[in-house]
CSV table of C-alpha atoms in Angstrom, one decimal:
chain,number,residue,atom,x,y,z
A,1,MET,CA,-6.1,-46.3,-5.5
A,2,ASN,CA,-5.0,-42.7,-5.4
A,3,THR,CA,-1.7,-42.8,-7.3
A,4,PRO,CA,1.0,-40.1,-6.9
A,5,SER,CA,0.2,-38.8,-10.4
A,6,ARG,CA,-3.5,-38.5,-9.6
A,7,ALA,CA,-2.6,-36.7,-6.4
A,8,LEU,CA,-0.4,-34.3,-8.3
A,9,ALA,CA,-3.1,-33.7,-10.9
A,10,SER,CA,-5.6,-33.0,-8.1
A,11,ASN,CA,-3.2,-30.6,-6.4
A,12,GLU,CA,-2.7,-28.8,-9.8
A,13,ARG,CA,-6.4,-28.5,-10.3
A,14,ARG,CA,-6.9,-27.0,-6.8
A,15,ARG,CA,-4.1,-24.6,-7.4
A,16,ARG,CA,-5.6,-23.5,-10.8
A,17,ASN,CA,-9.0,-23.1,-9.2
A,18,HIS,CA,-7.5,-21.0,-6.4
A,19,ASP,CA,-5.6,-18.8,-8.9
A,20,ASP,CA,-8.7,-18.4,-11.1
A,21,MET,CA,-10.8,-17.3,-8.1
A,22,ALA,CA,-8.0,-14.9,-6.9
A,23,ALA,CA,-8.0,-13.4,-10.4
A,24,ALA,CA,-11.8,-13.1,-10.3
A,25,ILE,CA,-11.6,-11.3,-7.0
A,26,LEU,CA,-9.1,-8.8,-8.3
A,27,THR,CA,-11.2,-8.2,-11.4
A,28,ALA,CA,-14.3,-7.5,-9.2
A,29,ALA,CA,-12.2,-5.3,-6.9
A,30,ARG,CA,-11.2,-3.2,-9.9
A,31,GLU,CA,-14.8,-2.9,-11.0
A,32,THR,CA,-15.8,-1.8,-7.5
A,33,MET,CA,-13.0,0.8,-7.3
A,34,ARG,CA,-14.0,2.3,-10.6
A,35,GLU,CA,-17.6,2.6,-9.4
A,36,GLN,CA,-17.1,3.7,-5.8
A,37,GLY,CA,-13.6,5.2,-5.8
A,38,VAL,CA,-10.3,3.5,-5.1
A,39,ALA,CA,-10.6,3.9,-1.3
A,40,GLY,CA,-14.2,2.7,-1.4
A,41,LEU,CA,-13.4,-1.0,-1.7
A,42,ASN,CA,-15.8,-2.9,0.6
A,43,LEU,CA,-15.3,-6.6,1.3
A,44,GLN,CA,-18.9,-7.4,1.7
A,45,ASP,CA,-19.8,-6.0,-1.6
A,46,LEU,CA,-16.7,-7.6,-3.2
A,47,ALA,CA,-17.7,-11.0,-1.9
A,48,ARG,CA,-21.2,-10.6,-3.3
A,49,ARG,CA,-19.8,-9.8,-6.7
A,50,VAL,CA,-17.8,-13.1,-6.8
A,51,GLY,CA,-20.6,-15.2,-5.3
A,52,MET,CA,-19.1,-15.9,-1.9
A,53,ARG,CA,-19.4,-14.8,1.7
A,54,ALA,CA,-17.0,-12.2,2.9
A,55,PRO,CA,-15.0,-14.5,5.3
A,56,SER,CA,-14.2,-16.7,2.3
A,57,LEU,CA,-12.2,-13.9,0.8
A,58,TYR,CA,-9.6,-14.6,3.4
A,59,ASN,CA,-8.9,-17.9,1.8
A,60,TYR,CA,-7.4,-15.9,-1.1
A,61,PHE,CA,-6.2,-12.6,0.4
A,62,ALA,CA,-5.2,-11.7,4.0
A,63,GLY,CA,-7.4,-8.6,3.9
A,64,LYS,CA,-8.3,-5.5,2.0
A,65,HIS,CA,-4.8,-4.1,1.9
A,66,ALA,CA,-3.6,-7.4,0.5
A,67,ILE,CA,-6.0,-6.9,-2.4
A,68,TYR,CA,-4.7,-3.4,-2.9
A,69,ASP,CA,-1.2,-4.7,-2.7
A,70,ALA,CA,-1.8,-7.3,-5.4
A,71,LEU,CA,-3.4,-4.6,-7.6
A,72,PHE,CA,-0.5,-2.2,-7.1
A,73,ALA,CA,1.9,-4.9,-8.2
A,74,LEU,CA,-0.4,-5.8,-11.2
A,75,GLY,CA,-0.5,-2.2,-12.3
A,76,MET,CA,3.2,-1.7,-12.1
A,77,ARG,CA,3.8,-4.9,-14.1
A,78,LEU,CA,1.2,-3.9,-16.8
A,79,TRP,CA,2.6,-0.4,-17.2
A,80,ARG,CA,6.2,-1.7,-17.3
A,81,GLU,CA,5.2,-4.2,-20.1
A,82,ARG,CA,3.6,-1.4,-22.0
A,83,LEU,CA,6.7,0.9,-21.5
A,84,GLU,CA,9.0,-1.9,-22.7
A,85,THR,CA,6.9,-2.4,-25.8
A,86,VAL,CA,7.2,1.3,-26.7
A,87,LEU,CA,11.0,1.4,-26.0
A,88,ASP,CA,11.6,-1.8,-27.9
A,89,GLN,CA,9.9,-0.2,-30.9
A,90,TYR,CA,11.5,3.2,-30.8
A,91,GLY,CA,14.8,2.6,-29.0
A,92,SER,CA,16.8,5.7,-28.3
A,93,ALA,CA,15.0,7.8,-30.9
A,94,PHE,CA,13.5,11.1,-29.7
A,95,GLU,CA,10.1,9.9,-30.8
A,96,ALA,CA,10.2,7.4,-27.9
A,97,LEU,CA,9.6,10.2,-25.5
A,98,GLU,CA,6.3,11.3,-27.1
A,99,GLN,CA,5.2,7.7,-27.5
A,100,VAL,CA,5.9,7.0,-23.8
A,101,MET,CA,3.9,10.1,-22.7
A,102,ASN,CA,1.0,9.0,-24.9
A,103,ALA,CA,1.2,5.5,-23.6
A,104,TYR,CA,1.2,6.7,-20.0
A,105,LEU,CA,-1.9,8.8,-20.5
A,106,SER,CA,-3.6,6.0,-22.4
A,107,PHE,CA,-2.8,3.6,-19.6
A,108,ALA,CA,-4.3,5.9,-17.0
A,109,LEU,CA,-7.5,6.4,-19.1
A,110,GLU,CA,-7.9,2.6,-19.6
A,111,ASN,CA,-7.0,1.7,-16.0
A,112,PRO,CA,-8.0,4.7,-13.8
A,113,GLU,CA,-8.3,2.6,-10.6
A,114,LEU,CA,-4.8,1.1,-11.0
A,115,TYR,CA,-3.3,4.4,-12.0
A,116,GLN,CA,-4.7,6.1,-8.9
A,117,LEU,CA,-3.6,3.3,-6.6
A,118,MET,CA,-0.1,3.3,-8.1
A,119,PHE,CA,0.6,7.0,-8.4
A,120,GLU,CA,-1.8,9.0,-6.2
A,121,ARG,CA,-1.9,7.2,-2.8
A,122,PRO,CA,-5.7,7.4,-2.4
A,123,VAL,CA,-6.1,4.8,0.3
A,124,PRO,CA,-5.3,6.0,3.9
A,125,GLY,CA,-2.9,3.6,5.6
A,126,PHE,CA,-2.0,1.5,2.6
A,127,GLU,CA,1.7,0.9,2.0
A,128,PRO,CA,2.8,-1.4,-0.7
A,129,SER,CA,4.7,-4.5,0.4
A,130,ALA,CA,8.3,-5.2,-0.4
A,131,GLU,CA,7.2,-7.6,-3.2
A,132,ALA,CA,5.0,-5.0,-4.7
A,133,LEU,CA,7.6,-2.3,-4.4
A,134,ALA,CA,10.0,-4.6,-6.3
A,135,GLU,CA,7.7,-4.3,-9.3
A,136,SER,CA,7.9,-0.5,-9.0
A,137,ARG,CA,11.7,-0.6,-8.8
A,138,ARG,CA,11.9,-2.8,-11.9
A,139,LEU,CA,9.7,-0.2,-13.7
A,140,LEU,CA,11.9,2.7,-12.6
A,141,GLU,CA,15.1,0.8,-13.5
A,142,ARG,CA,13.8,0.2,-17.0
A,143,ALA,CA,13.0,3.8,-17.5
A,144,GLN,CA,16.4,4.9,-16.0
A,145,ARG,CA,18.2,2.6,-18.5
A,146,ALA,CA,16.2,4.1,-21.4
A,147,VAL,CA,17.2,7.7,-20.4
A,148,GLU,CA,20.8,6.7,-19.9
A,149,GLN,CA,20.8,5.2,-23.4
A,150,MET,CA,19.3,8.3,-24.9
A,151,ILE,CA,22.0,10.5,-23.2
A,152,ALA,CA,24.7,8.1,-24.3
A,153,ALA,CA,23.4,8.1,-27.9
A,154,GLY,CA,23.3,11.9,-28.0
A,155,THR,CA,19.5,11.9,-28.4
A,156,ILE,CA,19.2,13.9,-25.2
A,157,GLN,CA,22.0,16.4,-24.8
A,158,THR,CA,21.9,17.8,-21.3
A,159,ALA,CA,24.3,18.7,-18.5
A,160,HIS,CA,21.9,17.1,-16.0
A,161,SER,CA,22.3,13.6,-14.8
A,162,ALA,CA,20.1,10.7,-16.0
A,163,ASP,CA,18.3,10.8,-12.6
A,164,VAL,CA,17.4,14.4,-12.9
A,165,THR,CA,16.4,14.0,-16.5
A,166,LEU,CA,14.1,11.1,-15.7
A,167,ASN,CA,12.5,12.9,-12.8
A,168,LEU,CA,11.8,15.9,-15.0
A,169,LEU,CA,10.2,13.6,-17.6
A,170,ILE,CA,8.1,11.8,-15.0
A,171,ALA,CA,6.9,15.2,-13.5
A,172,MET,CA,5.8,16.5,-16.9
A,173,MET,CA,4.2,13.2,-18.0
A,174,HIS,CA,2.3,12.8,-14.7
A,175,GLY,CA,1.3,16.5,-14.6
A,176,VAL,CA,-0.3,16.3,-18.1
A,177,THR,CA,-2.0,13.0,-17.2
A,178,ALA,CA,-3.3,14.2,-13.8
A,179,GLN,CA,-4.8,17.4,-15.4
A,180,HIS,CA,-6.3,15.4,-18.3
A,181,LEU,CA,-8.0,12.9,-15.9
A,182,ALA,CA,-9.2,15.7,-13.5
A,183,ASN,CA,-10.7,17.9,-16.3
A,184,GLU,CA,-11.4,15.9,-19.4
A,185,PRO,CA,-11.3,12.2,-18.7
A,186,GLN,CA,-13.8,11.6,-21.5
A,187,GLN,CA,-11.3,12.9,-24.1
A,188,PRO,CA,-8.9,10.5,-25.9
A,189,ALA,CA,-5.3,10.5,-24.9
A,190,GLU,CA,-4.3,12.9,-27.8
A,191,GLY,CA,-7.2,15.2,-27.3
A,192,GLY,CA,-8.4,17.9,-24.9
A,193,ARG,CA,-6.6,20.9,-23.4
A,194,PHE,CA,-3.9,18.8,-21.8
A,195,GLY,CA,-3.5,15.6,-23.8
A,196,SER,CA,-2.9,17.8,-26.9
A,197,LEU,CA,0.0,19.4,-25.1
A,198,ILE,CA,2.2,16.3,-25.4
A,199,PRO,CA,3.5,17.2,-28.9
A,200,VAL,CA,4.2,20.7,-27.7
A,201,ILE,CA,6.2,19.4,-24.7
A,202,ILE,CA,8.2,17.2,-27.0
A,203,GLU,CA,9.0,20.0,-29.3
A,204,LEU,CA,10.2,22.2,-26.4
A,205,LEU,CA,12.3,19.3,-25.2
A,206,ARG,CA,13.7,18.7,-28.6
A,207,GLN,CA,14.8,22.3,-28.8
A,208,ALA,CA,16.3,22.3,-25.3
A,209,TRP,CA,18.1,18.9,-25.7
A,210,THR,CA,19.3,19.1,-29.3
A,211,SER,CA,22.6,20.7,-30.2
A,212,SER,CA,22.3,23.8,-32.4
A,213,ASP,CA,25.8,23.2,-33.8
């Protein structure tokens, strides 16, 4: 007799199997994107990589853009977790800015396909869903709180708002990273013409944002 507990266990196994296969599809999609470019994701090729026929992918994702959407959300969550680790360690100290910039560049080097999908819009027609954008907002809100805390603590002394200060930091951080990836992606995060500029940027910011009194 199929008892309720056995039915629940069977449902749980099916859910785990479904989740495991969905994760395998996302892993294979990331491999494909690294090899063929972020916009080069092909469902036929992806299905072969995970050992199924292309129509079976629709049991896990509604289509190609749903796969991109899941990866966008994954990337935002992974970067937010790394950001939180740095901020938890350095708090409102000025050193946090340098460590965040290094972590951002390292994240991009380790996950180029996610970085491009998250921050460079390389897929024509793809727009993140509301759920995926919620991950992006959580990331931005965490960064905003960190800047507000630095301003409140006097670590950053500026007449500009936290919004403007955060946007400036994002622009500099992304600019260095984009140049590093475009010109010397084989170099480590702290090396090359552009990665090595991070300590210089931090020193300039320290001079601009620290009182001379």
